[in-house]
CSV table of C-alpha atoms in Angstrom, one decimal:
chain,number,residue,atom,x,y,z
A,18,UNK,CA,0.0,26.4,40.7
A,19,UNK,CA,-2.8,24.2,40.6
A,20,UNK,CA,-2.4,20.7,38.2
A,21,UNK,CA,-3.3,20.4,34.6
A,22,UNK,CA,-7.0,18.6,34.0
A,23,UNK,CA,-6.8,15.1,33.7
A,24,UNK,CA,-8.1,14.8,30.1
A,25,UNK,CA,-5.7,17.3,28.9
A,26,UNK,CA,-3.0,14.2,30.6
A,27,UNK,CA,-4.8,11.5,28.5
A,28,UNK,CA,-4.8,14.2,25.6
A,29,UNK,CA,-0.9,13.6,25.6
A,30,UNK,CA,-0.8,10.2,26.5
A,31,UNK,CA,-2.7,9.7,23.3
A,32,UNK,CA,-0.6,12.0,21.2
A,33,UNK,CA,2.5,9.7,22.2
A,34,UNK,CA,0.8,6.4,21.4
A,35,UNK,CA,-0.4,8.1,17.9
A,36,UNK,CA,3.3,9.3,16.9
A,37,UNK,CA,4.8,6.3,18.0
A,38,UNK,CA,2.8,4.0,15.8
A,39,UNK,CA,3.7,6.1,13.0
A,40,UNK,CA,7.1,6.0,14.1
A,41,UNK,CA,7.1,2.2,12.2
A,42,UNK,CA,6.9,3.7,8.6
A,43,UNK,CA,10.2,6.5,9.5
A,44,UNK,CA,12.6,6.0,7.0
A,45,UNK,CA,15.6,6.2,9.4
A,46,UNK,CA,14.1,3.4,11.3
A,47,UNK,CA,11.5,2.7,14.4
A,48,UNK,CA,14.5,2.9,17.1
A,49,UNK,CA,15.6,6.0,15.8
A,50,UNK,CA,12.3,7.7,16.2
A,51,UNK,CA,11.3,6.3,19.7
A,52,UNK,CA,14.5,7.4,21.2
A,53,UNK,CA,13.6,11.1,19.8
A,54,UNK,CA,10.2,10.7,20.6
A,55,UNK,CA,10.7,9.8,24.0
A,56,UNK,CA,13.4,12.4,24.7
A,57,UNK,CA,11.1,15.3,23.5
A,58,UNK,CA,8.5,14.0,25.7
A,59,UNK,CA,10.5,13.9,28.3
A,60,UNK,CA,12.2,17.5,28.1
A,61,UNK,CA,8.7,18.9,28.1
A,62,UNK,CA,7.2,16.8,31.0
A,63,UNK,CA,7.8,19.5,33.5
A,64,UNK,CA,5.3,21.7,32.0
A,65,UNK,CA,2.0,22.4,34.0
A,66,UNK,CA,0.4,25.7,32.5
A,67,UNK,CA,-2.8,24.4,30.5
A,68,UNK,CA,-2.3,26.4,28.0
A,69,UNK,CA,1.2,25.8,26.8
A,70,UNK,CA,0.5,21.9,27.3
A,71,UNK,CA,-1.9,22.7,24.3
A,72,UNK,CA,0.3,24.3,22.3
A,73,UNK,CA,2.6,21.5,22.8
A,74,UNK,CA,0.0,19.1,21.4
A,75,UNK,CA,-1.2,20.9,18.7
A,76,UNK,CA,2.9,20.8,17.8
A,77,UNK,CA,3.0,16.7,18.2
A,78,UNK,CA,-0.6,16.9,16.1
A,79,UNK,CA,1.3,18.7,13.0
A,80,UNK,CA,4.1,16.6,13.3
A,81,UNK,CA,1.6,14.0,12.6
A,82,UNK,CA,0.6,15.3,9.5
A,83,UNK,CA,4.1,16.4,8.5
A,84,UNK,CA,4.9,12.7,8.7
A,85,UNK,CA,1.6,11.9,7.0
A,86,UNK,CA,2.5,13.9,4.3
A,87,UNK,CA,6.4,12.6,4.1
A,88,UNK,CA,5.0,9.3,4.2
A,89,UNK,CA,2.9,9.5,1.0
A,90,UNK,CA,5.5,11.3,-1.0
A,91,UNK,CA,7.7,9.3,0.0
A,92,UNK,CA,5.9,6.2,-1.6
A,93,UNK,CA,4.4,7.6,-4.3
A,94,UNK,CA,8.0,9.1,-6.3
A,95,UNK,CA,9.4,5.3,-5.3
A,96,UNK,CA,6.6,4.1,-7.3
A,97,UNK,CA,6.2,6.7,-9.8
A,98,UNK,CA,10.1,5.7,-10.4
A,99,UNK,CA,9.5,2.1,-10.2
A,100,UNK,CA,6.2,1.7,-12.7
A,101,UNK,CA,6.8,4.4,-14.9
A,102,UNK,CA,8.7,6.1,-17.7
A,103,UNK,CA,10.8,9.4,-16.8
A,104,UNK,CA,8.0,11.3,-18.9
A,105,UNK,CA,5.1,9.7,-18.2
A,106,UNK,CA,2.4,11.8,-16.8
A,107,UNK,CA,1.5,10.5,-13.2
A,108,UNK,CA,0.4,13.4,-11.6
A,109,UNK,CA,-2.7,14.5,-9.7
A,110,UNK,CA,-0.7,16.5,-7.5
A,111,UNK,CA,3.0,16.2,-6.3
A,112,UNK,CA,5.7,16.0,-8.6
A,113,UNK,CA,6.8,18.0,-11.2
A,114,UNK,CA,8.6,17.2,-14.5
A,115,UNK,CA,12.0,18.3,-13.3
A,116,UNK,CA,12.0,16.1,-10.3
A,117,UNK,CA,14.1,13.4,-11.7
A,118,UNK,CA,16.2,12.2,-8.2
A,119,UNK,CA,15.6,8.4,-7.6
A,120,UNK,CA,14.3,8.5,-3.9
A,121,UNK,CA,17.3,6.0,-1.5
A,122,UNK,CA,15.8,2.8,0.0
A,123,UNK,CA,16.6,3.8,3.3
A,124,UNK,CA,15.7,0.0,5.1
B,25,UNK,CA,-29.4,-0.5,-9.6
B,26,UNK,CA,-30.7,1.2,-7.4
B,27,UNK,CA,-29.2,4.5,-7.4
B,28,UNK,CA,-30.6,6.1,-3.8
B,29,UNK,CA,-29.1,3.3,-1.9
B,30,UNK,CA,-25.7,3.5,-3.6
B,31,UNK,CA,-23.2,1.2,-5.8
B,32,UNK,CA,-21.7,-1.9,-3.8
B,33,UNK,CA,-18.3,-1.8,-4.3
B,34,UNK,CA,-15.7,-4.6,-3.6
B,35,UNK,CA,-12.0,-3.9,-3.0
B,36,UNK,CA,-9.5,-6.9,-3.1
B,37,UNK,CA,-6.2,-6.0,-1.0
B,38,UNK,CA,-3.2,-8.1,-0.7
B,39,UNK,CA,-0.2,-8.4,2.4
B,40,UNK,CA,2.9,-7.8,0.0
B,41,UNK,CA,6.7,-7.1,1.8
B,42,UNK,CA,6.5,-3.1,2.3
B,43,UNK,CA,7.9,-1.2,-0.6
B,44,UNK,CA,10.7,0.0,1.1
B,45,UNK,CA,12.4,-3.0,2.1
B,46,UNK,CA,15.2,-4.1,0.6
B,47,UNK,CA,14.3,-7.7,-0.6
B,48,UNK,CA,16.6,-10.6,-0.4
B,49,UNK,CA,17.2,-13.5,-1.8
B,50,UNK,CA,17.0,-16.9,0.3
B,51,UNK,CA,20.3,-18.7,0.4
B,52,UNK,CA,18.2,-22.2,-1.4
B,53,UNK,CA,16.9,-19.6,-4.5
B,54,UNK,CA,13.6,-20.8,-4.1
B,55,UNK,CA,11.9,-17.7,-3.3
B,56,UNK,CA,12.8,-14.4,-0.9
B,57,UNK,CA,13.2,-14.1,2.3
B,58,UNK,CA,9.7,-12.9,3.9
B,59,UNK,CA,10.0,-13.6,8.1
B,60,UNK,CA,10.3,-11.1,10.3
B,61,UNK,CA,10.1,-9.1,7.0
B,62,UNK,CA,7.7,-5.7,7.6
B,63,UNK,CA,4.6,-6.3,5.4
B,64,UNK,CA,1.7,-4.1,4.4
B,65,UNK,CA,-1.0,-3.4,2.0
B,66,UNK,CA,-0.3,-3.6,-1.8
B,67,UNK,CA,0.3,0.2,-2.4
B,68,UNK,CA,-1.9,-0.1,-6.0
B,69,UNK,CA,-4.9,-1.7,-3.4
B,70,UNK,CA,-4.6,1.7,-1.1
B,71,UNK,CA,-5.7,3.2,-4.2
B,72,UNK,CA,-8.3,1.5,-4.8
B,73,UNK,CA,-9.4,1.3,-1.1
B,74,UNK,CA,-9.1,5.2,-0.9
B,75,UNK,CA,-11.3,5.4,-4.3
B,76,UNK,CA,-13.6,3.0,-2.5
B,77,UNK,CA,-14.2,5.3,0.8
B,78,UNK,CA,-14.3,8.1,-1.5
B,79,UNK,CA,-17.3,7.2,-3.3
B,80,UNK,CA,-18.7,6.3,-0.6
B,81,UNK,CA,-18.5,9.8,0.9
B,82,UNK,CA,-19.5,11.3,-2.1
B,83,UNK,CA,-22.3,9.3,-1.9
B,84,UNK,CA,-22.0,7.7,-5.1
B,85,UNK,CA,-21.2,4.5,-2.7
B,86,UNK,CA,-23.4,3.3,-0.4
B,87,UNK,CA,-21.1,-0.1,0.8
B,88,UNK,CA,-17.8,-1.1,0.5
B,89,UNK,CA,-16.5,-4.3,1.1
B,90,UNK,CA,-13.0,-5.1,1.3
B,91,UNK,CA,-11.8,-8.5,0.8
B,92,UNK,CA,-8.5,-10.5,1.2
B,93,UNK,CA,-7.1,-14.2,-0.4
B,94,UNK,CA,-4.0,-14.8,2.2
B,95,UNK,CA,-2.4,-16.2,5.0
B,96,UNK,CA,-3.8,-15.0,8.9
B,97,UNK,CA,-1.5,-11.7,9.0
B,98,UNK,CA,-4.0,-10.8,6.2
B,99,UNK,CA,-6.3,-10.0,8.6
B,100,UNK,CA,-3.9,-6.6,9.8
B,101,UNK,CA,-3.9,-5.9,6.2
B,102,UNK,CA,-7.8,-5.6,6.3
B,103,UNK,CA,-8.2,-3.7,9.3
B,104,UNK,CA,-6.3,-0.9,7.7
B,105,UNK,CA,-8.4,-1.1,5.0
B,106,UNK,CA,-11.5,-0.9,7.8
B,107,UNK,CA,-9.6,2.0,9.1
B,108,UNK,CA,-9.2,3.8,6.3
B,109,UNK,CA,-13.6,3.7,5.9
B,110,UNK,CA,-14.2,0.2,4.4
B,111,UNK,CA,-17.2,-0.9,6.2
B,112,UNK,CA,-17.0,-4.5,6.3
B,113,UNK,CA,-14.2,-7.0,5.4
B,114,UNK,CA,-13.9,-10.5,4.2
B,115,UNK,CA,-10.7,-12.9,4.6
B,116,UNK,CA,-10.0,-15.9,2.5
B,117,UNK,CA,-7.7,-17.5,5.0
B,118,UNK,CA,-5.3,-19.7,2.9
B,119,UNK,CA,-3.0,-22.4,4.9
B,120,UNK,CA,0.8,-21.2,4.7
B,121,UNK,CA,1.8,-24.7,2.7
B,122,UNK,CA,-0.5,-23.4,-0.4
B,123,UNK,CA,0.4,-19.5,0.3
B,124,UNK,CA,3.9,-20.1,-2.1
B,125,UNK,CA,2.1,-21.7,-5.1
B,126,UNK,CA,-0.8,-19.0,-5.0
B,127,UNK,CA,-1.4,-17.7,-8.6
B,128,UNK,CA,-3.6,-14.5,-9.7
B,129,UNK,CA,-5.7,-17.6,-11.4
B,130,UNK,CA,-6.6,-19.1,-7.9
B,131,UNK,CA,-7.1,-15.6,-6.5
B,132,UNK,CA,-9.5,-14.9,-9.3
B,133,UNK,CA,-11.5,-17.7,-9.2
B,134,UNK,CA,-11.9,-17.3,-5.1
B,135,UNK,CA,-13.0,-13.4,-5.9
B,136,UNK,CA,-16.0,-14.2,-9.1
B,137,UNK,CA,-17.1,-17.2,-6.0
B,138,UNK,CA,-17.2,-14.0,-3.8
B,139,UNK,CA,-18.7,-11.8,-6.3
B,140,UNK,CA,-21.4,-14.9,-6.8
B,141,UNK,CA,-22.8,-14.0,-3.3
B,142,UNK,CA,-21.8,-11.1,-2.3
B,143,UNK,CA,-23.1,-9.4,-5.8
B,144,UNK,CA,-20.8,-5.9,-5.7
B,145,UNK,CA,-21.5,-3.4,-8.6
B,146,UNK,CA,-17.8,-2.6,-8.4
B,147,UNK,CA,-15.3,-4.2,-8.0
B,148,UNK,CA,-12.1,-2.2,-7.4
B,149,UNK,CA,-8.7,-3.3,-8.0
B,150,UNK,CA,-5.0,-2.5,-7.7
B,151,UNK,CA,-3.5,-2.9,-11.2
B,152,UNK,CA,-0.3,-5.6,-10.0
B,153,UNK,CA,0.6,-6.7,-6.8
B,154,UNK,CA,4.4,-4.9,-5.8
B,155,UNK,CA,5.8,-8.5,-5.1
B,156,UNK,CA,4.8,-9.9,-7.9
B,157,UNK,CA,4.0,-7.5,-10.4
B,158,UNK,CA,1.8,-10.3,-12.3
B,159,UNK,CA,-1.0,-7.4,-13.5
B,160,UNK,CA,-3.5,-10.5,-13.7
B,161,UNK,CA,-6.0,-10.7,-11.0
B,162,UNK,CA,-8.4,-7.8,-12.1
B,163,UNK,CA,-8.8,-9.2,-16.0
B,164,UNK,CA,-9.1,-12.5,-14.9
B,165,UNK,CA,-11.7,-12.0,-12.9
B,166,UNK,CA,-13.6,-9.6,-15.2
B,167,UNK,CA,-13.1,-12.7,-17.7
B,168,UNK,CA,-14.5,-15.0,-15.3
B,169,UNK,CA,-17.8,-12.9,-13.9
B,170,UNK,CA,-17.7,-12.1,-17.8
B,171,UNK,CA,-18.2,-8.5,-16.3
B,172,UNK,CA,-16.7,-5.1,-18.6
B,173,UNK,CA,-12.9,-4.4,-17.0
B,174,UNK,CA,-11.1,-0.9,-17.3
B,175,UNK,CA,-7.5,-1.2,-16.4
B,176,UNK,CA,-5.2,1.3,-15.4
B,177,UNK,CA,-8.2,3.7,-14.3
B,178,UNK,CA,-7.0,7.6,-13.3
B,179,UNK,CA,-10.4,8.6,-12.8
B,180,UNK,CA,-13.9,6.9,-11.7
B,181,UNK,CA,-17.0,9.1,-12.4
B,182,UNK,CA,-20.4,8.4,-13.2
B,183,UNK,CA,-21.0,9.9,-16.7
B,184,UNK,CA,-24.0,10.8,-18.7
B,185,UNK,CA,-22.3,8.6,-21.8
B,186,UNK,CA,-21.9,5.7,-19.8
B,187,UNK,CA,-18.2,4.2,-21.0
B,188,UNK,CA,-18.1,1.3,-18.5
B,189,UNK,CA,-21.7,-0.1,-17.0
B,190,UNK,CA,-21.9,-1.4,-13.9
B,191,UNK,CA,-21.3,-4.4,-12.7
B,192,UNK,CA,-17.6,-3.8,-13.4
B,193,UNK,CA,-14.3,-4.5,-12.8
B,194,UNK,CA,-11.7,-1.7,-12.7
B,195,UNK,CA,-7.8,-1.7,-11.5
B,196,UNK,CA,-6.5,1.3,-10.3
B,197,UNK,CA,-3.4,3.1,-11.1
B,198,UNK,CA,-1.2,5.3,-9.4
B,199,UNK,CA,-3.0,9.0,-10.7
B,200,UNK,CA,-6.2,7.6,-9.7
B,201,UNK,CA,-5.9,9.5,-5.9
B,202,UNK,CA,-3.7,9.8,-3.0
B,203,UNK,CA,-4.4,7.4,-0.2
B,204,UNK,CA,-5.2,8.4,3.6
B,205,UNK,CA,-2.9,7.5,6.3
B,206,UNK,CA,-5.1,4.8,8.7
B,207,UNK,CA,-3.7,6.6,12.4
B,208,UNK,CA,-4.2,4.4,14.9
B,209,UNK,CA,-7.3,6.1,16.3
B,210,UNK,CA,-9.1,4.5,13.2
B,211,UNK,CA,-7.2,1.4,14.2
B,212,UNK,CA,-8.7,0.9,17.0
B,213,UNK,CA,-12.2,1.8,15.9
B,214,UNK,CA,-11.9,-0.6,12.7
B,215,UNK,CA,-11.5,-3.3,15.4
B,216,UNK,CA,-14.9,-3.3,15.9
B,217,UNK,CA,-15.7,-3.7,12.1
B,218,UNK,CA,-17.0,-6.7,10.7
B,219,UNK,CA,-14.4,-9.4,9.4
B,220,UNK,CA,-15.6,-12.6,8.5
B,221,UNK,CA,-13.1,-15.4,7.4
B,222,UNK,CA,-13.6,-18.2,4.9
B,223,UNK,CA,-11.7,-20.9,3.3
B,224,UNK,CA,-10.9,-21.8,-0.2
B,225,UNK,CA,-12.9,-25.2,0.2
B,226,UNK,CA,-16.0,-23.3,1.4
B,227,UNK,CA,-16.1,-21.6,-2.2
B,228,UNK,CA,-14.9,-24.7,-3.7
B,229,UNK,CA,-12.2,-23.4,-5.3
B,230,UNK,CA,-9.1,-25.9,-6.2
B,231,UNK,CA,-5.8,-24.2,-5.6
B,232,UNK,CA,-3.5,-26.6,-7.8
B,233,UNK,CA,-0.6,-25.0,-8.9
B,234,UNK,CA,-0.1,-24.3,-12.0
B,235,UNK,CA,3.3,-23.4,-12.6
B,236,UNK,CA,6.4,-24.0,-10.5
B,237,UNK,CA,9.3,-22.0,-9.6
B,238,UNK,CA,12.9,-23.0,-10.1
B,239,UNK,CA,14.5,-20.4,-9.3
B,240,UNK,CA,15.0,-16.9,-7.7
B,241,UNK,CA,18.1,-15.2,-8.2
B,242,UNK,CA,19.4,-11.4,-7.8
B,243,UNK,CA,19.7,-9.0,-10.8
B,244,UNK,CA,23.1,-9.8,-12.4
B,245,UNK,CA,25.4,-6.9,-10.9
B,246,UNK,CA,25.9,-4.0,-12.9
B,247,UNK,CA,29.6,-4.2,-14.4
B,248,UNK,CA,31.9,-1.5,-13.1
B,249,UNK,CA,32.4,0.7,-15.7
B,250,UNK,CA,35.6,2.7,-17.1
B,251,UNK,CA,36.7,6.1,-16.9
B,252,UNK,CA,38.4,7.7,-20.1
B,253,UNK,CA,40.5,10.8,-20.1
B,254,UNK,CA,40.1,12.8,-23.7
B,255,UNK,CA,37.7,12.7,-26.5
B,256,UNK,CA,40.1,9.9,-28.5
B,257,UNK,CA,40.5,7.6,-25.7
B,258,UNK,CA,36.6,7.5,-25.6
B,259,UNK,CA,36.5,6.9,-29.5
B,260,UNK,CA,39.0,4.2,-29.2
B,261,UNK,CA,37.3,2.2,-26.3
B,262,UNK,CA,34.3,2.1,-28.7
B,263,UNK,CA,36.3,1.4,-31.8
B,264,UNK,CA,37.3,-1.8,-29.4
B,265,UNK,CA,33.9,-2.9,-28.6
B,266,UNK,CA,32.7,-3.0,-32.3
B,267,UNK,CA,30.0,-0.3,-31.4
B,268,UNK,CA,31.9,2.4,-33.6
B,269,UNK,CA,33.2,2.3,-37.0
């Protein structure tokens, strides 16, 4: 079988660095995530088909904006709970009046 | 104004301790404990950077201009700001012996000495600082450029009844949008963005305190409180406390 295209190796090498920079903001802490992140990686290294490896990064690219997304919620209920009254309209988008749950300091 | 080319807009950001970290105390009470402590950008000044690169691609913007009073990390803190779409950044470098006695007045008076030269239609806020929570800088300034200020804003719009006219100060509040993540692709390309440093004396700025701190303690800790068993016991603990008849 012949070897994947060398930009589709930078591609992942890329996709690594880019994860674990956001790795910094994970609630359960950086450690945690590097050790997952480089675990995954590593199970998946073995794979030469061009084709899956892009499947596989457009999986590591919508983990990205899963975190994205966990990242801003996360921030935005601590300080809706923080600066605001449990009625007070906030919203242009997430939360809804029943949410009431304090969000954990996790750090 | 010109309005082909675009409102300047200037957006102040500040290195806070990250709102997720649990803050502590330091063991002398004279402030908390901030090294080795994760810092980022003042959550309220994402807002206001993200309303910033918004106008800006809605064309309503033509520059924006971020700007920082604080110690050398500040600089990190700008080039997120760069990474989010900020096109050029300015850091008022302040020496870490004056960084603890730093007061929304001094950070006001450096930003009108900015807004002297640099001449922004806009400037954009975040309403309080997280570590702080002082809720100062923005009216300050506006007091000081003598410029029309509206706090708290959840929307920014040009209008045909023009409520606020330009130049302006505005702070921004939590509703106003939701800020973009600054990946480290962007990162990297804000590197090559324009930052240029200055220092308080430069402006001519004096940074005298004006008040001093004592003290900085923990919230008293919350009492344990009592569990009852019937409907009587409850009335009588009350009875007790003088809070029922």
């Amino acid at each position: 079988m012949t070897s994947p295209p060398p930009q589709l190796r930078s591609q992942v090498i890329a996709l690594y660095k880019n994860l674990l920079y956001m790795g910094r903001d994970y609630p359960k802490g950086y450690a945690y995530f590097r050790d997952r992140l480089k675990s995954v990686f590593l199970k998946n290294s073995g794979v030469k088909d061009p084709d899956q490896i892009k499947v596989l990064i457009g999986r590591g690219e919508f983990v990205i904006k899963e975190l994205e997304a966990l990242y801003m919620l996360r921030k935005y209920r601590a300080l809706k709970h923080r600066y605001y009254e449990k009625d007070e309209a906030t919203t242009s988008a997430t939360t809804s009046s029943s949410d009431k749950k304090a969000p954990t300091k996790t750090q | 104004m010109a309005a082909s080319k675009g409102l300047k807009i200037l957006v102040g950001c500040k290195r806070v301790i990250d709102y997720a970290v649990k803050v502590r105390v330091k063991p002398d009470r004279s402030g908390v404990v901030t090294e080795g402590v994760k810092h980022s950008m003042n959550p309220f000044d994402e807002i206001a950077v993200e309303e910033a690169v918004r106008m800006k691609e809605k064309k309503l913007a033509g520059e924006a201009v971020a700007i920082s009073v604080g110690p050398p990390q500040s600089q990190e803190t700008l080039r997120t700001a760069l990474a989010m779409g900020i096109d050029r950044a300015i850091h008022v470098e302040i020496p870490l012996a004056q960084l603890e006695k730093l007061q929304p007045i001094h950070v006001s008076k450096l930003l009108a000495k900015v807004c002297e030269s640099e001449k922004p239609d806009l400037v954009i806020l975040g309403k309080q600082a997280i570590d702080d929570d002082c809720n100062q800088t923005g009216q300050m300034l506006a007091a000081l450029l003598d410029w029309p200020q509206a706090t708290f804003a959840s929307k920014i719009e040009p209008s045909q009844t023009i409520d606020v006219s330009v130049p302006a100060v505005v702070t921004s509040d939590l509703r106003l949008n939701e800020p973009r993540y600054a990946t480290l692709p962007n990162i990297m390309k804000a590197k090559k963005k324009p930052l240029a440093k200055m220092s308080p004396d430069q402006l001519g700025v004096d940074l005298q305190p004006r008040q001093e701190v004592i003290s900085v303690e923990d919230p008293p800790v919350r009492k344990a409180g009592a569990k009852v068993e019937s409907v009587e016991d409850l009335v009588g603990k009350l009875r007790e406390k003088g809070l029922v008849k």
